[in-house]
Every structure is written in C-alpha cells, then in structure tokens.
CSV table of C-alpha atoms and ligand atoms in Angstrom, one decimal:
chain,number,residue,atom,x,y,z
A,1,UNK,CA,0.0,0.0,0.0
A,2,UNK,CA,1.4,3.4,-0.9
A,3,UNK,CA,-0.3,6.0,1.4
A,4,UNK,CA,-1.1,9.5,0.3
A,5,UNK,CA,1.2,11.0,3.0
A,6,UNK,CA,3.7,9.8,5.5
A,7,UNK,CA,4.9,12.4,8.0
A,8,UNK,CA,8.7,12.5,8.1
A,9,UNK,CA,11.2,12.8,11.0
A,10,UNK,CA,14.6,14.0,9.9
A,11,UNK,CA,16.5,12.2,12.8
A,12,UNK,CA,17.4,14.9,15.3
A,13,UNK,CA,14.0,15.6,16.7
A,14,UNK,CA,14.3,13.4,19.8
A,15,UNK,CA,17.8,14.8,20.6
A,16,UNK,CA,16.6,18.3,20.6
A,17,UNK,CA,13.5,17.4,22.6
A,18,UNK,CA,15.8,15.8,25.2
A,19,UNK,CA,17.8,19.1,25.3
A,20,UNK,CA,14.6,20.9,26.2
A,21,UNK,CA,14.0,18.4,29.0
A,22,UNK,CA,17.3,19.3,30.6
A,23,UNK,CA,16.9,23.0,30.1
A,24,UNK,CA,15.4,25.8,32.1
A,25,UNK,CA,12.7,26.7,29.6
A,26,UNK,CA,10.0,24.4,28.4
A,27,UNK,CA,7.3,26.9,27.8
A,28,UNK,CA,7.4,29.2,24.7
A,29,UNK,CA,9.9,31.7,23.4
A,30,UNK,CA,13.0,29.9,24.5
A,31,UNK,CA,16.2,29.1,22.6
A,32,UNK,CA,14.7,26.8,20.0
A,33,UNK,CA,11.9,29.2,19.3
A,34,UNK,CA,14.4,32.0,18.8
A,35,UNK,CA,16.5,29.8,16.5
A,36,UNK,CA,13.5,29.1,14.3
A,37,UNK,CA,12.6,32.8,14.1
A,38,UNK,CA,16.1,33.7,13.2
A,39,UNK,CA,16.3,31.0,10.6
A,40,UNK,CA,13.3,32.4,8.7
A,41,UNK,CA,14.2,36.0,9.3
A,42,UNK,CA,17.8,35.5,7.9
A,43,UNK,CA,17.1,33.1,5.1
A,44,UNK,CA,14.0,34.8,3.7
A,45,UNK,CA,14.4,38.4,5.0
A,46,UNK,CA,11.0,38.3,6.8
A,47,UNK,CA,10.7,41.4,9.0
A,48,UNK,CA,9.4,39.5,12.0
A,49,UNK,CA,8.4,35.8,12.6
A,50,UNK,CA,6.4,34.4,15.5
A,51,UNK,CA,5.9,30.6,15.9
A,52,UNK,CA,2.3,29.6,16.6
A,53,UNK,CA,0.7,26.4,17.7
A,54,UNK,CA,-0.9,26.0,14.2
A,55,UNK,CA,-1.3,27.7,10.9
A,56,UNK,CA,-4.9,28.4,11.9
A,57,UNK,CA,-3.5,30.3,15.0
A,58,UNK,CA,-1.2,32.3,12.7
A,59,UNK,CA,-4.3,33.3,10.5
A,60,UNK,CA,-6.2,34.2,13.6
A,61,UNK,CA,-3.4,36.5,14.6
A,62,UNK,CA,-3.5,38.0,11.1
A,63,UNK,CA,-7.2,38.6,11.5
A,64,UNK,CA,-6.8,40.3,14.9
A,65,UNK,CA,-4.0,42.5,13.6
A,66,UNK,CA,-6.3,43.7,10.7
A,67,UNK,CA,-8.5,45.3,13.4
A,68,UNK,CA,-11.8,44.6,11.6
A,69,UNK,CA,-15.0,46.5,12.5
A,70,UNK,CA,-18.5,45.2,12.2
A,71,UNK,CA,-19.6,45.3,8.5
A,72,UNK,CA,-16.0,45.0,7.2
A,73,UNK,CA,-15.6,42.6,4.3
A,74,UNK,CA,-12.7,40.2,3.7
A,75,UNK,CA,-12.2,38.5,0.3
A,76,UNK,CA,-11.1,34.8,0.7
A,77,UNK,CA,-10.8,32.1,-2.0
A,78,UNK,CA,-13.6,29.5,-1.8
A,79,UNK,CA,-11.1,26.8,-2.8
A,80,UNK,CA,-9.1,26.6,0.4
A,81,UNK,CA,-9.0,25.2,3.9
A,82,UNK,CA,-11.7,26.4,6.4
A,83,UNK,CA,-9.1,28.3,8.5
A,84,UNK,CA,-8.5,30.9,5.8
A,85,UNK,CA,-12.1,32.0,6.3
A,86,UNK,CA,-12.9,31.1,9.9
A,87,UNK,CA,-10.0,33.3,11.3
A,88,UNK,CA,-11.8,36.4,9.8
A,89,UNK,CA,-15.3,35.3,10.6
A,90,UNK,CA,-14.3,35.0,14.3
A,91,UNK,CA,-13.3,38.7,14.2
A,92,UNK,CA,-16.8,39.6,13.1
A,93,UNK,CA,-16.0,40.3,9.5
A,94,UNK,CA,-18.1,39.3,6.5
A,95,UNK,CA,-16.3,36.8,4.3
A,96,UNK,CA,-16.8,37.2,0.5
A,97,UNK,CA,-15.7,34.2,-1.5
A,98,UNK,CA,-13.7,34.6,-4.7
A,99,UNK,CA,-13.4,32.1,-7.5
A,100,UNK,CA,-10.2,30.5,-8.7
A,101,UNK,CA,-8.7,31.2,-12.0
A,102,UNK,CA,-8.9,28.8,-15.0
A,103,UNK,CA,-5.3,27.7,-15.2
A,104,UNK,CA,-4.8,26.9,-11.5
A,105,UNK,CA,-6.7,27.1,-8.2
A,106,UNK,CA,-5.3,30.5,-7.2
A,107,UNK,CA,-7.5,33.6,-7.1
A,108,UNK,CA,-6.7,36.4,-9.5
A,109,UNK,CA,-7.3,40.1,-9.8
A,110,UNK,CA,-10.1,39.2,-12.3
A,111,UNK,CA,-11.9,37.1,-9.7
A,112,UNK,CA,-11.2,39.6,-6.9
A,113,UNK,CA,-12.1,42.8,-8.6
A,114,UNK,CA,-15.9,42.3,-9.0
A,115,UNK,CA,-16.2,41.6,-5.3
A,116,UNK,CA,-14.6,44.9,-4.1
A,117,UNK,CA,-16.7,47.7,-2.5
A,118,UNK,CA,-16.3,50.4,0.1
A,119,UNK,CA,-16.6,47.9,2.9
A,120,UNK,CA,-13.8,45.6,1.6
A,121,UNK,CA,-10.8,45.8,4.0
A,122,UNK,CA,-8.6,42.7,3.4
A,123,UNK,CA,-7.7,40.3,0.6
A,124,UNK,CA,-6.6,36.8,1.7
A,125,UNK,CA,-4.6,35.0,-0.9
A,126,UNK,CA,-3.7,31.2,-0.8
A,127,UNK,CA,-0.8,30.1,-2.9
A,128,UNK,CA,-2.2,26.8,-3.8
A,129,UNK,CA,0.3,23.9,-3.9
A,130,UNK,CA,3.0,26.4,-3.0
A,131,UNK,CA,2.6,28.1,-6.4
A,132,UNK,CA,2.4,31.9,-6.2
A,133,UNK,CA,-0.6,34.0,-7.0
A,134,UNK,CA,0.2,37.0,-9.2
A,135,UNK,CA,1.3,39.1,-6.3
A,136,UNK,CA,2.3,42.3,-8.2
A,137,UNK,CA,-1.2,42.6,-9.7
A,138,UNK,CA,-2.9,41.8,-6.4
A,139,UNK,CA,-0.7,44.2,-4.3
A,140,UNK,CA,-1.4,46.9,-6.9
A,141,UNK,CA,-5.1,46.3,-6.7
A,142,UNK,CA,-4.9,46.4,-2.9
A,143,UNK,CA,-2.9,49.6,-2.8
A,144,UNK,CA,-5.4,51.3,-5.2
A,145,UNK,CA,-8.3,50.4,-2.8
A,146,UNK,CA,-6.3,50.8,0.5
A,147,UNK,CA,-6.7,47.1,1.4
A,148,UNK,CA,-4.5,44.8,3.5
A,149,UNK,CA,-3.2,41.6,2.0
A,150,UNK,CA,-2.8,38.5,4.1
A,151,UNK,CA,-0.9,35.6,2.5
A,152,UNK,CA,-2.1,32.2,3.6
A,153,UNK,CA,1.3,30.6,2.9
A,154,UNK,CA,0.4,27.2,4.5
A,155,UNK,CA,1.7,25.3,1.4
A,156,UNK,CA,4.4,27.7,0.5
A,157,UNK,CA,7.6,27.3,2.5
A,158,UNK,CA,10.7,28.0,0.4
A,159,UNK,CA,8.7,29.1,-2.6
A,160,UNK,CA,9.1,32.4,-4.5
A,161,UNK,CA,7.4,35.0,-6.7
A,162,UNK,CA,9.8,36.8,-9.0
A,163,UNK,CA,12.5,36.0,-6.5
A,164,UNK,CA,10.6,37.1,-3.4
A,165,UNK,CA,9.7,34.5,-0.8
A,166,UNK,CA,6.0,33.7,-0.4
A,167,UNK,CA,4.7,34.9,3.0
A,168,UNK,CA,6.9,37.9,2.7
A,169,UNK,CA,5.0,40.0,0.1
A,170,UNK,CA,1.6,40.8,1.7
A,171,UNK,CA,1.3,42.9,4.9
A,172,UNK,CA,1.0,39.7,6.9
A,173,UNK,CA,1.6,36.0,6.2
A,174,UNK,CA,0.8,32.6,7.8
A,175,UNK,CA,2.7,29.3,7.5
A,176,UNK,CA,1.6,25.9,8.7
A,177,UNK,CA,3.8,23.1,10.0
A,178,UNK,CA,1.0,20.5,10.2
A,179,UNK,CA,2.1,17.0,9.4
A,180,UNK,CA,0.7,17.2,5.9
A,181,UNK,CA,3.0,20.1,5.0
A,182,UNK,CA,6.6,20.0,3.7
A,183,UNK,CA,8.1,20.9,7.1
A,184,UNK,CA,6.2,19.7,10.1
A,185,UNK,CA,6.2,19.6,13.9
A,186,UNK,CA,2.9,17.7,14.3
A,187,UNK,CA,0.8,20.8,14.7
A,188,UNK,CA,2.4,24.2,14.3
A,189,UNK,CA,2.5,27.4,12.3
A,190,UNK,CA,4.1,30.8,12.0
A,191,UNK,CA,3.0,34.4,11.7
A,192,UNK,CA,5.1,36.6,9.4
A,193,UNK,CA,4.8,40.4,9.9
A,194,UNK,CA,6.1,42.3,6.9
A,195,UNK,CA,4.5,45.7,7.6
A,196,UNK,CA,6.3,47.6,10.4
A,197,UNK,CA,3.0,49.0,11.7
A,198,UNK,CA,2.1,45.5,13.0
A,199,UNK,CA,5.4,44.4,14.6
A,200,UNK,CA,4.9,45.6,18.2
A,201,UNK,CA,1.2,44.6,18.4
A,202,UNK,CA,1.9,41.1,17.0
A,203,UNK,CA,4.2,40.3,19.8
A,204,UNK,CA,1.7,41.5,22.4
A,205,UNK,CA,-1.2,39.5,20.9
A,206,UNK,CA,1.1,36.5,20.8
A,207,UNK,CA,1.9,36.8,24.5
A,208,UNK,CA,-1.7,36.9,25.8
A,209,UNK,CA,-2.1,40.6,25.5
A,210,UNK,CA,1.0,41.4,27.5
A,211,UNK,CA,4.4,43.0,26.7
A,212,UNK,CA,6.3,40.1,28.2
A,213,UNK,CA,8.5,39.7,25.1
A,214,UNK,CA,9.7,43.3,25.6
A,215,UNK,CA,10.3,42.5,29.2
A,216,UNK,CA,12.5,39.5,28.3
A,217,UNK,CA,14.5,41.7,26.0
A,218,UNK,CA,15.1,44.1,28.9
A,219,UNK,CA,13.2,46.9,27.2
A,220,UNK,CA,10.8,47.5,30.1
A,221,UNK,CA,11.3,46.7,33.8
A,222,UNK,CA,7.9,45.0,34.3
A,223,UNK,CA,5.3,43.6,32.0
A,224,UNK,CA,1.5,43.9,32.1
A,225,UNK,CA,-1.7,43.7,30.2
A,226,UNK,CA,-1.8,46.1,27.3
A,227,UNK,CA,-4.1,44.7,24.6
A,228,UNK,CA,-6.2,41.8,23.6
A,229,UNK,CA,-4.4,38.6,22.8
A,230,UNK,CA,-4.3,34.8,23.4
A,231,UNK,CA,-1.8,32.0,24.0
A,232,UNK,CA,-0.6,31.6,20.5
A,233,UNK,CA,3.0,30.6,21.2
A,234,UNK,CA,4.0,26.9,21.1
A,235,UNK,CA,6.2,25.3,23.8
A,236,UNK,CA,9.9,24.7,23.3
A,237,UNK,CA,9.1,21.0,22.6
A,238,UNK,CA,7.4,21.9,19.3
A,239,UNK,CA,10.1,24.4,18.4
A,240,UNK,CA,12.8,21.8,19.1
A,241,UNK,CA,11.1,19.4,16.8
A,242,UNK,CA,10.6,22.0,14.1
A,243,UNK,CA,14.3,23.0,14.4
A,244,UNK,CA,15.4,19.5,13.5
A,245,UNK,CA,13.3,19.8,10.4
A,246,UNK,CA,14.5,23.2,9.4
A,247,UNK,CA,18.1,22.0,9.6
A,248,UNK,CA,17.1,19.5,6.8
A,249,UNK,CA,15.0,21.9,4.8
A,250,UNK,CA,17.1,21.8,1.6
A,251,UNK,CA,17.3,18.0,1.7
A,252,UNK,CA,13.5,17.7,2.3
A,253,UNK,CA,12.7,20.2,-0.5
A,254,UNK,CA,15.1,18.4,-2.9
A,255,UNK,CA,13.6,15.0,-2.2
A,256,UNK,CA,10.0,16.3,-2.7
A,257,UNK,CA,10.9,18.1,-5.9
A,258,UNK,CA,12.6,15.0,-7.2
A,259,UNK,CA,9.3,13.0,-6.8
A,260,UNK,CA,7.3,15.8,-8.3
A,261,UNK,CA,9.6,15.7,-11.4
A,262,UNK,CA,9.3,12.0,-11.7
A,263,UNK,CA,5.5,12.3,-11.9
A,264,UNK,CA,5.7,15.2,-14.3
A,265,UNK,CA,8.1,13.6,-16.6
A,266,UNK,CA,5.9,10.5,-17.0
A,267,UNK,CA,2.6,12.3,-17.2
A,268,UNK,CA,3.2,15.5,-19.1
A,269,UNK,CA,2.2,15.2,-22.8
A,270,UNK,CA,0.4,11.9,-22.2
A,271,UNK,CA,-2.8,12.8,-20.4
A,272,UNK,CA,-3.9,16.1,-21.9
A,273,UNK,CA,-5.6,14.4,-24.9
A,274,UNK,CA,-8.0,12.9,-22.3
A,275,UNK,CA,-8.7,16.4,-21.1
A,276,UNK,CA,-6.7,16.0,-17.9
A,277,UNK,CA,-5.0,19.2,-16.7
A,278,UNK,CA,-1.6,19.1,-15.0
A,279,UNK,CA,-0.2,21.7,-12.5
A,280,UNK,CA,0.8,24.9,-14.3
A,281,UNK,CA,3.7,26.9,-12.8
A,282,UNK,CA,3.5,30.4,-14.2
A,283,UNK,CA,6.9,31.9,-15.2
A,284,UNK,CA,6.8,34.3,-12.1
A,285,UNK,CA,6.5,31.4,-9.7
A,286,UNK,CA,8.7,28.6,-8.3
A,287,UNK,CA,7.7,25.0,-7.4
A,288,UNK,CA,8.4,23.9,-3.8
A,289,UNK,CA,7.3,20.3,-4.4
A,290,UNK,CA,4.4,20.6,-2.0
A,291,UNK,CA,1.9,18.8,-4.1
A,292,UNK,CA,1.3,17.0,-7.4
A,293,UNK,CA,-2.2,17.0,-8.7
A,294,UNK,CA,-4.3,16.2,-11.8
A,295,UNK,CA,-7.5,18.0,-12.7
A,296,UNK,CA,-9.8,15.4,-14.3
A,297,UNK,CA,-12.5,16.4,-16.9
A,298,UNK,CA,-15.4,15.3,-14.7
A,299,UNK,CA,-16.3,14.1,-11.3
A,300,UNK,CA,-17.1,10.6,-12.7
A,301,UNK,CA,-13.7,10.5,-14.4
A,302,UNK,CA,-12.0,11.3,-11.0
A,303,UNK,CA,-14.0,8.8,-9.1
A,304,UNK,CA,-13.1,6.1,-11.6
A,305,UNK,CA,-9.4,7.0,-11.6
A,306,UNK,CA,-9.2,7.1,-7.8
A,307,UNK,CA,-11.0,3.7,-7.5
A,308,UNK,CA,-8.6,2.2,-10.1
A,309,UNK,CA,-5.5,3.4,-8.1
A,310,UNK,CA,-7.0,2.1,-4.9
A,311,UNK,CA,-7.4,-1.3,-6.5
A,312,UNK,CA,-3.7,-1.1,-7.1
A,313,UNK,CA,-3.0,-0.2,-3.4
A,314,UNK,CA,-2.3,3.5,-4.1
A,315,UNK,CA,-4.1,6.0,-1.9
A,316,UNK,CA,-5.0,9.3,-3.6
A,317,UNK,CA,-7.2,12.1,-2.2
A,318,UNK,CA,-9.2,14.9,-3.6
A,319,UNK,CA,-8.8,18.3,-1.9
A,320,UNK,CA,-11.0,21.2,-0.8
A,321,UNK,CA,-14.8,21.1,-0.8
A,322,UNK,CA,-15.6,24.7,-1.9
A,323,UNK,CA,-16.3,26.7,1.2
A,324,UNK,CA,-19.2,28.7,-0.3
A,325,UNK,CA,-21.2,25.5,-0.8
A,326,UNK,CA,-20.3,23.9,2.6
A,327,UNK,CA,-23.0,22.9,5.0
A,328,UNK,CA,-22.0,25.7,7.3
A,329,UNK,CA,-22.0,28.5,4.7
A,330,UNK,CA,-24.2,27.6,1.8
A,331,UNK,CA,-27.4,29.3,3.0
A,332,UNK,CA,-25.5,32.6,3.5
A,333,UNK,CA,-23.9,32.5,0.1
A,334,UNK,CA,-25.3,35.3,-2.2
A,335,UNK,CA,-22.6,35.6,-4.9
A,336,UNK,CA,-22.4,34.5,-8.5
A,337,UNK,CA,-21.6,30.8,-9.2
A,338,UNK,CA,-17.9,30.1,-8.7
A,339,UNK,CA,-17.4,27.8,-11.6
A,340,UNK,CA,-13.6,27.2,-11.6
A,341,UNK,CA,-13.7,26.6,-7.8
A,342,UNK,CA,-16.5,24.0,-8.2
A,343,UNK,CA,-14.5,22.4,-11.0
A,344,UNK,CA,-11.4,21.9,-8.8
A,345,UNK,CA,-13.7,20.7,-6.0
A,346,UNK,CA,-15.1,18.0,-8.2
A,347,UNK,CA,-12.2,17.1,-10.4
A,348,UNK,CA,-8.8,17.7,-8.7
A,349,UNK,CA,-7.0,14.6,-7.4
A,350,UNK,CA,-3.6,14.6,-5.5
A,351,UNK,CA,-1.0,11.9,-5.8
A,352,UNK,CA,1.2,10.5,-2.9
A,353,UNK,CA,4.1,12.8,-2.2
A,354,UNK,CA,6.3,12.4,0.9
A,355,UNK,CA,10.0,12.2,1.7
A,356,UNK,CA,10.2,8.5,2.0
A,357,UNK,CA,8.4,7.7,-1.3
A,358,UNK,CA,11.0,5.9,-3.4
A,359,UNK,CA,11.7,6.7,-7.1
A,360,UNK,CA,10.5,3.2,-8.0
A,361,UNK,CA,7.2,3.7,-6.2
A,362,UNK,CA,6.7,7.2,-7.7
A,363,UNK,CA,7.3,5.7,-11.1
A,364,UNK,CA,4.9,2.9,-10.5
A,365,UNK,CA,2.2,5.4,-9.3
A,366,UNK,CA,2.7,7.6,-12.4
A,367,UNK,CA,2.5,4.6,-14.7
A,368,UNK,CA,-0.7,3.4,-13.1
A,369,UNK,CA,-2.1,6.9,-13.4
A,370,UNK,CA,-1.4,6.7,-17.1
A,371,UNK,CA,-3.2,3.3,-17.3
A,372,UNK,CA,-6.1,4.7,-15.3
A,373,UNK,CA,-6.4,7.8,-17.4
A,374,UNK,CA,-6.3,5.8,-20.6
A,375,UNK,CA,-8.3,2.8,-19.4
B,401,LIG,C1,-3.0,23.4,6.4
B,401,LIG,C2,-3.7,24.7,6.0
B,401,LIG,C3,-4.1,25.7,7.0
B,401,LIG,C4,-4.2,25.4,8.4
B,401,LIG,O1,-3.0,25.1,9.0
B,401,LIG,P1,-3.0,24.3,10.4
B,401,LIG,O2,-1.6,24.3,10.8
B,401,LIG,O3,-3.6,22.9,10.1
B,401,LIG,O4,-3.9,25.0,11.4
B,401,LIG,C5,-4.6,26.9,6.5
B,401,LIG,N1,-4.7,27.1,5.2
B,401,LIG,C6,-4.3,26.3,4.3
B,401,LIG,C7,-4.4,26.6,2.8
B,401,LIG,C8,-3.8,25.0,4.6
B,401,LIG,O5,-3.5,24.1,3.7
C-alpha cells in the first residue's frame, strides 16, 4: 500500500526534545523558538516571525491585527481550507468568497475585482500547492483600494514569486507546520509580519495581550496587560522538533521536488488528450514540491481514476470542498456561481508525495495513473 502522505522525521527531533527536557525553559519563546525565528528572518528576510501552535492560529493573529470592524468585508478564496475563512469570521467580518482562475486554483485580480466595494478591508490569498498568486497585480489592486493583503502561505515554505519569498510579500503571512506540509512539527505554524506597523502589536497578541516579550529583551522593567491577545506561542518542545526539520530543509525540498519531477516527466504530454490538466507553474512562480495533482475532466472520471488506483493499493485524495457551498455556509452565500472553484472541487486529485516515497514507487504510481487515465 502506498499511502497518500507519511509524516517525516529527519532524525534529530528526539535529541533536541531531550535538550529541552534538561533545560530551564520548556514553555514558549526559549532558545529553540528564537533559533526558528532567526532561521526564517535570515534566510528569507522576513521582518518578524512568531511561531504559533498552528497555521490556523497564525491566521487568527493576522485577522486580529487587521483590526476589523462590524460590516467590514474580507475576500477569501472559496477553494481553500476552512481556517482561511474562519479566522476572519471570528473577528466579526463578513467573508466574501472569490473564484479560482482557469489555469490553477489561485484567485486572480479578475476574480477579486468584481467583489470589491467600500466595505472591503482585506484580501486573503492562498498560494495553492506552493505556487504563487500573481502578487504584483494583487498588491497593486490592494494599494489602489487601501486594502491589507494576508498571504495564507500554508503550502508555501521556500517558494518564491519573482525571486521574493512567499509569505513575505503581503502585509502579513501565515505558514503551517501541520504533518501534511513540507516541514512539520505535528501541529504548528508561524505568523510573518512584513509591515512595520504591526510588529509591536503582533508580539503582544502572541503573549496573551502582555508586553512580556519586551520585558524578556530588557526593554521594560515590568510587564503587564496592554491589549487583547491569546496564548498563540508553542512550547519549546514543538520548536525543538521544528528546528530538527528546518536544519534539513534543503534535503527535504530536494527530495520532494525529485518526486514531483518523476510524476511530471511521466505524465506531461500523455494525459492532456484525455482532457486531464496538470499543474501549471507560471513563469513568475517557483515550485516547492508541496503537491502533485491532476484535474480530471469530470467528477465521474476522477471517481473512476481514484478507484482504479485504490485497487492497485495507491491512496490518492481529492482536496478542498468549496467553502461557499459547505454545510455551514451555503445558506448565506449570495454571490455569482464560482465555476472554476466548483470544477477543482469535483475534479482535482492529489498523488502521494512524501519524503520516503522511493523513485520506484513514484514511477509505479505515475505509470498506473497513465493506465487509469487511458483505461
Ligand atoms: C493546512 C492549512 C491551513 C491550516 O493550518 P493548520 O496548521 O492545520 O492549522 C490553513 N490554510 C491552508 C491553505 C492550509 O493548507
């Protein structure tokens, strides 16, 4: 059986967790947390990073920092994970769902623009499969309308747009280190603050509404309650685990890309005549090996292909159920039909992709996909 995903341990996780056991700090914001922050700030030039207990938490912090008022609207793709929307709903905003583009599941200025009005405050972009949205166009649109841009970069570690790291382009960014992502610590995430205006407040919200982080740096001689906040920071155990993964980032990325390329070299040029669409990486974007997917022509086609692969002991999965037609939201949805989003919801299927997948198994999966597509 080839599973869809297998979380990976790089080898040093337990050593670093043991170090935490013998240390004086097991709660958050200790040495391992600082090492992780410094890694991202140095490698990608992010202005400020704060580890969180999940990507969802990082998005909740983004939503709190946007300081939304009742009636404010936030544009969110419908083809995404629930957290991209829930974080903003919890702040009392109205979520307005945008369609994906035709060539990949990302939202585009053309799907965003018709949704703008004087109540719009934030655009949330999701770089699906770690492939960048067209950020120059989206940032220009946001600037024209005085909007904030939040990047849900949950898929996007070590991926770039015109040479700039994803998560570092919008005003705020959120990463996830859930076990299904390229780099994981079980459950984990990270807020990235790119706009100077949010730096101080982000640290206070992170530390339960207190200025404890400033106190630790010796900037104030006592700390107290100064704003709203919550307990978003993970313990040193999570950070120690994450650090072991970050040390192996290049190795992990290399391995995932290698598998991605095996799939692509076997499938590209051989499935399109059956109207199967393969991932498109625009010239402005890089590929971080997060995901390999096919977009089938119909739901029936996808169901048949997935059943065929399952018969051969290969586990594949579809992905997001469009949020605008979810049980929770469908009665509130008032917009135009989101045709591309619905198409990805019905027709997109993801292939196994994880560090320990061998070249032979990846080749076998791709060959069986060919057989299934043509059968
Ligand atoms: C995984 C994911 C999240 C949530 O991250 P968690 O760490 O699981 O909370 C949010 N958005 C997208 C697009 C994701 O894929």
